[in-house]
Amino acid sequence: MAVAVEEARGNFDDEYMKYKRRWIICYPTYINSRKTISEGRRLAKNKSVDNPSCTEIHNVLQSQGFNVIIESNKHYPRGWSTDPTSEGRVRIQLKHDSGELVKEEIRNKHDLMLLLGELIPKLKTRQPSHRGGEGAAGMVIGKKTKGKKKK
């Protein structure tokens, strides 16, 4: 089965709900280091991520071989009215229909959240740029040169 990103619809057909009901749900709040436990964080702060997004969770899990669906119109119940970062949730298939785990080392939701806390900070979008004020052509940004490249 191919990994799909879908928008959640208001009226699900029975086949869709039967298929997705067994998948686990992960809200970005679960691994957000800026949230408290009472606000919904489920990992220790040192294992959590600073403001994760659904797309980051999707990208990490897709690269690990999981089937993932983003439901962007859903909100985390505890923070839906006050927090704009609580938008969206991700459905993840941990077990195949036969009951066999997709990945042997990820046995439950807690293992999955630990994996996310480890891999999201390593994403390219999270890495600081290493250009140091120079453009791609080796020219210094901010200084005007008269058509000559700096050597």
Tab-separated table of C-alpha atoms in Angstrom:
chain	number	residue	atom	x	y	z
A	1	MET	CA	0.000	0.000	0.000
A	2	ALA	CA	1.353	3.432	-0.854
A	3	VAL	CA	1.773	6.097	1.765
A	4	ALA	CA	-0.926	8.713	1.386
A	5	VAL	CA	-1.497	12.207	2.673
A	6	GLU	CA	-5.192	12.956	2.774
A	7	GLU	CA	-7.442	15.626	4.104
A	8	ALA	CA	-9.924	14.303	6.637
A	9	ARG	CA	-13.467	14.517	5.389
A	10	GLY	CA	-16.545	15.171	7.444
A	11	ASN	CA	-18.500	12.196	6.094
A	12	PHE	CA	-16.413	9.050	6.135
A	13	ASP	CA	-17.551	6.021	4.259
A	14	ASP	CA	-17.626	2.747	6.198
A	15	GLU	CA	-14.688	1.212	4.348
A	16	TYR	CA	-12.457	4.204	5.114
A	17	MET	CA	-13.302	4.200	8.822
A	18	LYS	CA	-12.887	0.437	9.115
A	19	TYR	CA	-9.502	0.705	7.465
A	20	LYS	CA	-8.171	3.636	9.518
A	21	ARG	CA	-9.772	2.916	12.884
A	22	ARG	CA	-6.971	0.573	13.919
A	23	TRP	CA	-4.251	3.125	13.174
A	24	ILE	CA	-2.889	5.152	16.092
A	25	ILE	CA	-3.196	8.929	16.313
A	26	CYS	CA	-0.313	11.238	17.135
A	27	TYR	CA	-0.846	14.937	17.774
A	28	PRO	CA	2.207	17.244	17.554
A	29	THR	CA	1.401	18.369	21.114
A	30	TYR	CA	2.439	14.925	22.377
A	31	ILE	CA	6.094	15.636	21.551
A	32	ASN	CA	6.166	19.440	21.910
A	33	SER	CA	8.801	20.509	24.452
A	34	ARG	CA	7.070	23.885	24.954
A	35	LYS	CA	3.969	22.205	26.391
A	36	THR	CA	3.540	20.998	29.938
A	37	ILE	CA	2.309	17.547	30.818
A	38	SER	CA	-1.061	19.016	31.791
A	39	GLU	CA	-1.237	20.679	28.353
A	40	GLY	CA	-0.724	17.310	26.673
A	41	ARG	CA	3.004	16.582	26.347
A	42	ARG	CA	3.683	12.860	26.768
A	43	LEU	CA	7.490	12.728	26.637
A	44	ALA	CA	10.172	14.122	28.911
A	45	LYS	CA	11.317	17.612	27.868
A	46	ASN	CA	14.813	16.429	26.982
A	47	LYS	CA	13.334	13.868	24.556
A	48	SER	CA	10.756	16.250	23.053
A	49	VAL	CA	10.946	18.596	20.074
A	50	ASP	CA	10.483	22.353	19.911
A	51	ASN	CA	7.131	23.019	18.155
A	52	PRO	CA	6.869	20.008	15.796
A	53	SER	CA	4.442	20.105	12.887
A	54	CYS	CA	2.316	17.424	11.278
A	55	THR	CA	4.364	17.599	8.090
A	56	GLU	CA	7.587	16.992	10.025
A	57	ILE	CA	6.030	13.978	11.721
A	58	HIS	CA	4.783	12.751	8.341
A	59	ASN	CA	8.186	13.177	6.673
A	60	VAL	CA	10.054	11.318	9.422
A	61	LEU	CA	7.612	8.417	9.579
A	62	GLN	CA	7.344	8.121	5.816
A	63	SER	CA	11.136	7.871	5.569
A	64	GLN	CA	11.035	5.099	8.194
A	65	GLY	CA	8.565	3.052	6.117
A	66	PHE	CA	5.294	3.686	7.969
A	67	ASN	CA	1.945	4.319	6.325
A	68	VAL	CA	0.948	7.822	7.392
A	69	ILE	CA	-2.044	10.104	6.847
A	70	ILE	CA	-2.245	13.776	7.840
A	71	GLU	CA	-5.650	15.001	8.999
A	72	SER	CA	-5.079	18.739	8.900
A	73	ASN	CA	-8.577	19.862	9.894
A	74	LYS	CA	-8.416	18.103	13.280
A	75	HIS	CA	-7.257	19.811	16.495
A	76	TYR	CA	-5.843	18.602	19.769
A	77	PRO	CA	-8.828	18.688	22.163
A	78	ARG	CA	-7.106	20.465	25.054
A	79	GLY	CA	-5.791	23.360	23.001
A	80	TRP	CA	-8.078	23.796	20.038
A	81	SER	CA	-9.322	27.253	20.969
A	82	THR	CA	-6.160	28.871	22.294
A	83	ASP	CA	-3.227	27.368	20.440
A	84	PRO	CA	-2.783	27.673	16.666
A	85	THR	CA	0.067	25.140	16.781
A	86	SER	CA	-2.346	22.412	17.873
A	87	GLU	CA	-3.747	22.098	14.363
A	88	GLY	CA	-3.694	18.722	12.682
A	89	ARG	CA	-3.023	15.168	13.655
A	90	VAL	CA	-1.305	12.213	12.075
A	91	ARG	CA	-2.632	8.651	11.747
A	92	ILE	CA	0.051	5.963	11.704
A	93	GLN	CA	-0.213	2.274	10.930
A	94	LEU	CA	1.854	0.371	13.524
A	95	LYS	CA	0.531	-3.091	12.619
A	96	HIS	CA	-0.449	-4.718	9.365
A	97	ASP	CA	-3.923	-6.228	9.025
A	98	SER	CA	-2.422	-9.587	10.018
A	99	GLY	CA	-1.326	-8.113	13.376
A	100	GLU	CA	2.376	-8.118	12.453
A	101	LEU	CA	4.320	-4.972	13.394
A	102	VAL	CA	5.416	-2.687	10.563
A	103	LYS	CA	8.791	-2.225	12.304
A	104	GLU	CA	9.877	-4.638	15.022
A	105	GLU	CA	11.632	-1.976	17.132
A	106	ILE	CA	8.502	0.236	17.285
A	107	ARG	CA	6.057	-1.780	19.366
A	108	ASN	CA	3.736	0.955	20.698
A	109	LYS	CA	2.899	4.651	20.621
A	110	HIS	CA	5.534	5.543	23.228
A	111	ASP	CA	8.317	3.949	21.137
A	112	LEU	CA	7.016	5.880	18.143
A	113	MET	CA	7.076	9.202	20.009
A	114	LEU	CA	10.650	8.522	21.184
A	115	LEU	CA	11.643	7.897	17.553
A	116	LEU	CA	10.025	11.190	16.510
A	117	GLY	CA	11.787	13.058	19.317
A	118	GLU	CA	15.083	11.668	18.096
A	119	LEU	CA	14.667	12.162	14.332
A	120	ILE	CA	12.733	15.431	13.907
A	121	PRO	CA	15.667	17.601	15.114
A	122	LYS	CA	17.821	15.927	12.429
A	123	LEU	CA	15.582	17.070	9.551
A	124	LYS	CA	17.206	19.421	7.045
A	125	THR	CA	14.532	22.029	7.712
A	126	ARG	CA	15.593	22.075	11.375
A	127	GLN	CA	19.323	22.475	10.698
A	128	PRO	CA	20.833	25.982	10.861
A	129	SER	CA	22.288	27.201	7.599
A	130	HIS	CA	26.057	27.005	7.369
A	131	ARG	CA	26.571	29.686	4.712
A	132	GLY	CA	27.987	32.283	7.062
A	133	GLY	CA	26.875	35.349	5.090
A	134	GLU	CA	28.044	34.177	1.681
A	135	GLY	CA	25.796	33.455	-1.254
A	136	ALA	CA	25.885	30.326	-3.365
A	137	ALA	CA	28.317	31.856	-5.889
A	138	GLY	CA	30.819	32.831	-3.219
A	139	MET	CA	29.895	36.513	-3.276
A	140	VAL	CA	29.492	38.408	-0.058
A	141	ILE	CA	25.863	39.303	0.552
A	142	GLY	CA	25.162	42.916	1.395
A	143	LYS	CA	28.182	44.459	-0.350
A	144	LYS	CA	27.854	45.684	-3.884
A	145	THR	CA	30.476	44.418	-6.291
A	146	LYS	CA	30.842	45.713	-9.791
A	147	GLY	CA	30.218	42.418	-11.572
A	148	LYS	CA	33.387	40.800	-10.271
A	149	LYS	CA	33.388	37.652	-8.227
A	150	LYS	CA	35.384	37.667	-5.051
A	151	LYS	CA	38.269	35.221	-5.096
